[in-house]
Coordinates of C-alpha atoms in Angstrom, one line a residue:
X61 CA 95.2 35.5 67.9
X62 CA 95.2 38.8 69.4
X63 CA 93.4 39.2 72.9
X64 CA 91.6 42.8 71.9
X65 CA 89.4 42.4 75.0
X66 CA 89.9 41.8 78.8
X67 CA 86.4 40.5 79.1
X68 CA 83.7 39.6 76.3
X69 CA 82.1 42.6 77.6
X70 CA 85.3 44.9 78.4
X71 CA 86.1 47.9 76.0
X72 CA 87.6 47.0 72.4
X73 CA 90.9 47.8 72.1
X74 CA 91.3 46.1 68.4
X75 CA 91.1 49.9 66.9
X76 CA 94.3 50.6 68.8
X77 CA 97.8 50.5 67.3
X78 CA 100.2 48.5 69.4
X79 CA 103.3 49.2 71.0
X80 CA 106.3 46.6 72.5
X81 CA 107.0 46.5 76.3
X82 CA 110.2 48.2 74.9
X83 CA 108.5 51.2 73.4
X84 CA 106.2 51.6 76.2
X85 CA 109.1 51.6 78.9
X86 CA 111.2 54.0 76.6
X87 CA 108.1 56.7 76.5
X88 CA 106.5 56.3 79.6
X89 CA 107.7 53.9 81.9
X90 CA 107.5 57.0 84.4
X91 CA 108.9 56.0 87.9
X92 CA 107.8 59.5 89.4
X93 CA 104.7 60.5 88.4
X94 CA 101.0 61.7 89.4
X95 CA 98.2 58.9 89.5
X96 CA 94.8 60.3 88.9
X97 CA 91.6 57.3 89.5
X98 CA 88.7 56.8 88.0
X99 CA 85.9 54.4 88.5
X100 CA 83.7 54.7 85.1
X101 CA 80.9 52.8 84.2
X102 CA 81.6 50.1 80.7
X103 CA 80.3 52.2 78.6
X104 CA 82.4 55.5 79.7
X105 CA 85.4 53.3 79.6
X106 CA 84.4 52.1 75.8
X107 CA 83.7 55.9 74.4
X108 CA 87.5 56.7 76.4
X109 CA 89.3 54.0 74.5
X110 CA 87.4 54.9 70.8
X111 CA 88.7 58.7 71.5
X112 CA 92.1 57.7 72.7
X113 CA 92.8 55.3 69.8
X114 CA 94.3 58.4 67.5
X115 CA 97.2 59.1 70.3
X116 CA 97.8 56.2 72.3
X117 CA 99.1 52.9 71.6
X118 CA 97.6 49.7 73.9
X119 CA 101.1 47.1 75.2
X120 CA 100.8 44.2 72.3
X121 CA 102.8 41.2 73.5
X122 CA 102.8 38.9 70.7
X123 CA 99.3 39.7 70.0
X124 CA 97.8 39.8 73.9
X125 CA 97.1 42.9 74.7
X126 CA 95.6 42.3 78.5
X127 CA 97.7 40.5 81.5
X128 CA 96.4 39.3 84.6
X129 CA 98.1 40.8 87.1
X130 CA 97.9 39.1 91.5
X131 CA 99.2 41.8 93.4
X132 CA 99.9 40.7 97.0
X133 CA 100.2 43.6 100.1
X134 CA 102.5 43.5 102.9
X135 CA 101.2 45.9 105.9
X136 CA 102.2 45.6 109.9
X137 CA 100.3 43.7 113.0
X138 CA 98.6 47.4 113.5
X139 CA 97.6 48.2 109.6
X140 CA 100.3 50.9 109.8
X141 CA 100.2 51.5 105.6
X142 CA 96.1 51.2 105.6
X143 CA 96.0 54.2 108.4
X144 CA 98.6 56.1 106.9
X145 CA 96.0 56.1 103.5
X146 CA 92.7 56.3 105.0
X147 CA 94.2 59.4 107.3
X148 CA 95.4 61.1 104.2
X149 CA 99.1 61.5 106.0
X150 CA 101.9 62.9 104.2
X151 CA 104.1 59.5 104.6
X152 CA 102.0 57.0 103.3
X153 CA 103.7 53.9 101.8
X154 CA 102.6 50.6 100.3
X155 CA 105.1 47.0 100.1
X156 CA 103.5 44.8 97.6
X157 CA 104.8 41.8 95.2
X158 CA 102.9 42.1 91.8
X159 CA 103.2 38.6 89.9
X160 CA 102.4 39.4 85.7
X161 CA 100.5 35.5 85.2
X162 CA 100.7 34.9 81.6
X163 CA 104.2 35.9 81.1
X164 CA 105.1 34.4 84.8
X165 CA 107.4 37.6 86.1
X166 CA 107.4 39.1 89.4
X167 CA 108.4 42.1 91.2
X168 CA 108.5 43.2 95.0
X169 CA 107.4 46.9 94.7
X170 CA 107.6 49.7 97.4
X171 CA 105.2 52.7 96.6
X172 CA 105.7 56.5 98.7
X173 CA 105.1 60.1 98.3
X174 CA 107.5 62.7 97.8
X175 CA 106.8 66.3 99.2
X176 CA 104.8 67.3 96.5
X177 CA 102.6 64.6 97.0
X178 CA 103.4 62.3 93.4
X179 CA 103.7 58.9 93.9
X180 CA 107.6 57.5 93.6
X181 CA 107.8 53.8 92.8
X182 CA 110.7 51.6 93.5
X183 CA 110.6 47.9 92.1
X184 CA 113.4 44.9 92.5
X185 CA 112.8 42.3 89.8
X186 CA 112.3 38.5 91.4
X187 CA 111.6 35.1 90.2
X188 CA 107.7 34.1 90.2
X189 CA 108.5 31.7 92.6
X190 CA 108.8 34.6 95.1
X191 CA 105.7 36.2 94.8
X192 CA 103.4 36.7 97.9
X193 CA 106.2 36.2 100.6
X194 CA 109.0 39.0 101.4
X195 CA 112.3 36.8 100.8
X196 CA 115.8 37.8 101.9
X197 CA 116.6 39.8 98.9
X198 CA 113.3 41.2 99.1
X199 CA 113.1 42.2 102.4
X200 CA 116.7 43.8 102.3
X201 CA 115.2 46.1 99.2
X202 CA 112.0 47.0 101.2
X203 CA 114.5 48.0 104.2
X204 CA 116.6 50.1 102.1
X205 CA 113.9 52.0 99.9
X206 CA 111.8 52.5 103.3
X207 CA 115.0 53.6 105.3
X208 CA 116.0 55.9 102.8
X209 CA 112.4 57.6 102.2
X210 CA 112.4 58.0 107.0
X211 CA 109.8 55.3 107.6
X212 CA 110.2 54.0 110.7
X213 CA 108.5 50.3 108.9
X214 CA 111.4 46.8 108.0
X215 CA 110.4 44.2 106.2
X216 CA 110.5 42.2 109.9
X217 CA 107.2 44.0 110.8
X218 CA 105.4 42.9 107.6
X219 CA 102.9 39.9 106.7
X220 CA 101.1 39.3 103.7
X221 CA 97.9 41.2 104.1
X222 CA 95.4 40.9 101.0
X223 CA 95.9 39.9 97.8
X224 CA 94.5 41.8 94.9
X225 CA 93.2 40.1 91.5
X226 CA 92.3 42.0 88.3
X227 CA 92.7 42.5 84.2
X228 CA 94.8 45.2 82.9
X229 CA 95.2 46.9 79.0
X230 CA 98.0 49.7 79.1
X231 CA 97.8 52.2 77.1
X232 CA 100.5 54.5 76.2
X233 CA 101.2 57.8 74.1
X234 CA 104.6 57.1 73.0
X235 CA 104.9 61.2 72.5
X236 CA 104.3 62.7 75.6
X237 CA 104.9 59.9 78.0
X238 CA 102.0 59.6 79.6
X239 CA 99.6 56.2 80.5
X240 CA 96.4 54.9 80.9
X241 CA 95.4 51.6 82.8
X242 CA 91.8 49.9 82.5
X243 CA 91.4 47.3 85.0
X244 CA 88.7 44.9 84.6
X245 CA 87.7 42.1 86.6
X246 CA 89.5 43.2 89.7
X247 CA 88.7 41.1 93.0
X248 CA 90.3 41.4 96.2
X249 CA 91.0 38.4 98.9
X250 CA 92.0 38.6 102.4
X251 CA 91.5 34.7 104.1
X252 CA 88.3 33.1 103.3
X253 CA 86.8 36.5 101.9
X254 CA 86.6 37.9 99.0
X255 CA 85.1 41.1 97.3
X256 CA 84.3 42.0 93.9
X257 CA 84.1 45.5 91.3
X258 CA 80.9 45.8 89.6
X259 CA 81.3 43.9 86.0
X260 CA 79.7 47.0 84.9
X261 CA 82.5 49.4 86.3
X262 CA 85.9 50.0 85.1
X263 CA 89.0 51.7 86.9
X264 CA 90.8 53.5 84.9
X265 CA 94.4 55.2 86.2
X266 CA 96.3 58.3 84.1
X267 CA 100.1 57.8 85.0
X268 CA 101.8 61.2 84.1
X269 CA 103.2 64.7 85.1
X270 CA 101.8 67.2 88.1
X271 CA 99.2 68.5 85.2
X272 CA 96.4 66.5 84.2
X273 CA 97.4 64.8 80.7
X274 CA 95.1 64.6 77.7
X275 CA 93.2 61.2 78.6
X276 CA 92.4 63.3 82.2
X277 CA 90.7 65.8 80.1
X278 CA 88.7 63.4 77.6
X279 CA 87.5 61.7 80.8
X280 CA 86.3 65.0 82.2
X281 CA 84.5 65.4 79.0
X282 CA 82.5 62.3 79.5
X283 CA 81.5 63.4 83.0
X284 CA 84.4 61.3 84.9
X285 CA 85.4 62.6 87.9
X286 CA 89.1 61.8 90.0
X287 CA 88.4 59.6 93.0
X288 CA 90.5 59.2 96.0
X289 CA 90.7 54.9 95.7
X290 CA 93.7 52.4 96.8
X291 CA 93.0 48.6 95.7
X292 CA 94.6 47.9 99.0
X293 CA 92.5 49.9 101.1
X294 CA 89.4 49.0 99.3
X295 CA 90.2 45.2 100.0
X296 CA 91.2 46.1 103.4
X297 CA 88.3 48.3 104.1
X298 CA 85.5 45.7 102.9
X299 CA 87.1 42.7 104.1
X300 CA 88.9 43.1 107.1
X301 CA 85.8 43.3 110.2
X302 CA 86.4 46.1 113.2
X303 CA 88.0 48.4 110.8
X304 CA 86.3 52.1 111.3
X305 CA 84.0 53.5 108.9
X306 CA 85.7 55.7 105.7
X307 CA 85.2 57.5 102.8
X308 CA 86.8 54.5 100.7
X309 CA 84.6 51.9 102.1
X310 CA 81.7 54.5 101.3
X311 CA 82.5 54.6 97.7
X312 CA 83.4 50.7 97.6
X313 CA 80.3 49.8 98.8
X314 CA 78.6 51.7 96.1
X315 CA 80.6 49.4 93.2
X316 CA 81.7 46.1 95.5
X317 CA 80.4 43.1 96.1
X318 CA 81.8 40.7 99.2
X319 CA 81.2 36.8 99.4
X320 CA 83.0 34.5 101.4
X321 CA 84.3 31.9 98.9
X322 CA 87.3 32.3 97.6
X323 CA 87.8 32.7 94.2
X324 CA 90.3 30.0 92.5
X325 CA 93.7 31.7 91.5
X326 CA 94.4 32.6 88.0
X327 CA 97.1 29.6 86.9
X328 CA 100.6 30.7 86.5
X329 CA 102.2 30.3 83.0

């Protein structure tokens, strides 16, 4: 049966043609690109999808064609990677390991800007088994993408620092090599705490060159705007007491809501 929907109430993607993970990689598996946010109300995200279906294809794995994805952060004693993103510095980096649930991979991925400001991804495939804790091998690729990029950050100054939760259809044109994300049901954990997006919100992320790609342009149609939003910071920002006041936890506020249970994890296939 084919998964058309993250949620019951998340946007339809049965009017989309699919695509493999090998088509999608081959067209737009873009490890240098620009990422442009937006957080969109359901029924933006709906209308985006219906005028996207004629150009993009959604990632159909044997007929699912959402994965939940637990994305653990890595940041230092001091919040080095937080600051460096709420500050707006040039050298901002992120260390994260992102498990895929259903189809149980994992990857240790190390986020940075170049000097033209687009984000440069550099992943290390791992076993699941490895996910939310920097092993050996891992921490010897974080050391080697962060040493080679001048931050002065090793994987010894790093501890797991909040763990993001969420629902994700990709959608690709397979001509022009650009991407969309919709993430639904996204939650983000740090200890006993917890903080969740608006049911009635999804964020949506373009993946493609410098210029803004068609999907940016359809989104400024229906009145979407860019917004400056890391899940990292967002968690960190609503979750984390003592931290000072920012533009992110302003706009988070706005769409987030904390508790303090914690939500139970999604089960590993």
């Amino acid at each position: 049966m084919t998964s058309a929907t993250p949620l019951s109430t998340g946007p339809d993607l049965s009017a989309l043609r699919g695509a493999t993970l090998g088509e999608v990689d081959a067209a737009a598996a873009l490890q240098h690109r620009t990422d442009r946010k937006y957080l969109i109300p359901l029924h933006r995200a709906r209308a985006l999808v219906h005028l996207l279906a004629d150009s993009h294809h959604v990632l159909d794995l044997a007929g699912r064609r959402t994965t939940h994805y637990l994305s653990t952060y890595f940041d230092t004693e001091h919040l080095a990677s937080w600051h460096a993103h709420v500050q707006g510095r040039r050298r901002r980096w992120k260390v994260r390991t992102r498990l895929y649930a259903e189809d149980a991979l994992c990857r240790v991925e190390v986020k940075t800007k170049d000097g033209r400001g687009a984000t440069v991804k550099h992943a290390l495939k791992v076993p699941a088994t490895a996910y939310g804790a920097l092993d050996a091998q891992s921490a010897a690729f974080v050391d080697e993408v962060l040493e080679r990029t001048g931050i002065p950050i090793t994987a010894e100054d790093l501890t797991p620092a909040v763990e993001v939760r969420y629902v994700r259809a990709a959608l690709a044109d397979l001509d022009h090599g650009t991407r969309v994300t919709l993430d639904s049901a996204l939650t983000c954990h740090h200890g006993d705490r917890a903080a969740a997006l608006d049911p009635g919100h999804v964020l949506v992320e373009t993946k493609g060159g410098i210029r803004p790609a068609p999907a940016d342009r359809l989104l400024l149609r229906l009145g979407a705007r860019p917004v400056s939003l890391s899940k990292y910071v967002v968690g960190q920002s609503l979750l984390t007491p003592g931290l000072p006041d920012n533009d992110v936890r302003r706009l988070a506020r706005a769409h987030f809501t904390a508790h303090t249970p914690l939500l139970e994890r999604t089960p590993v296939a």
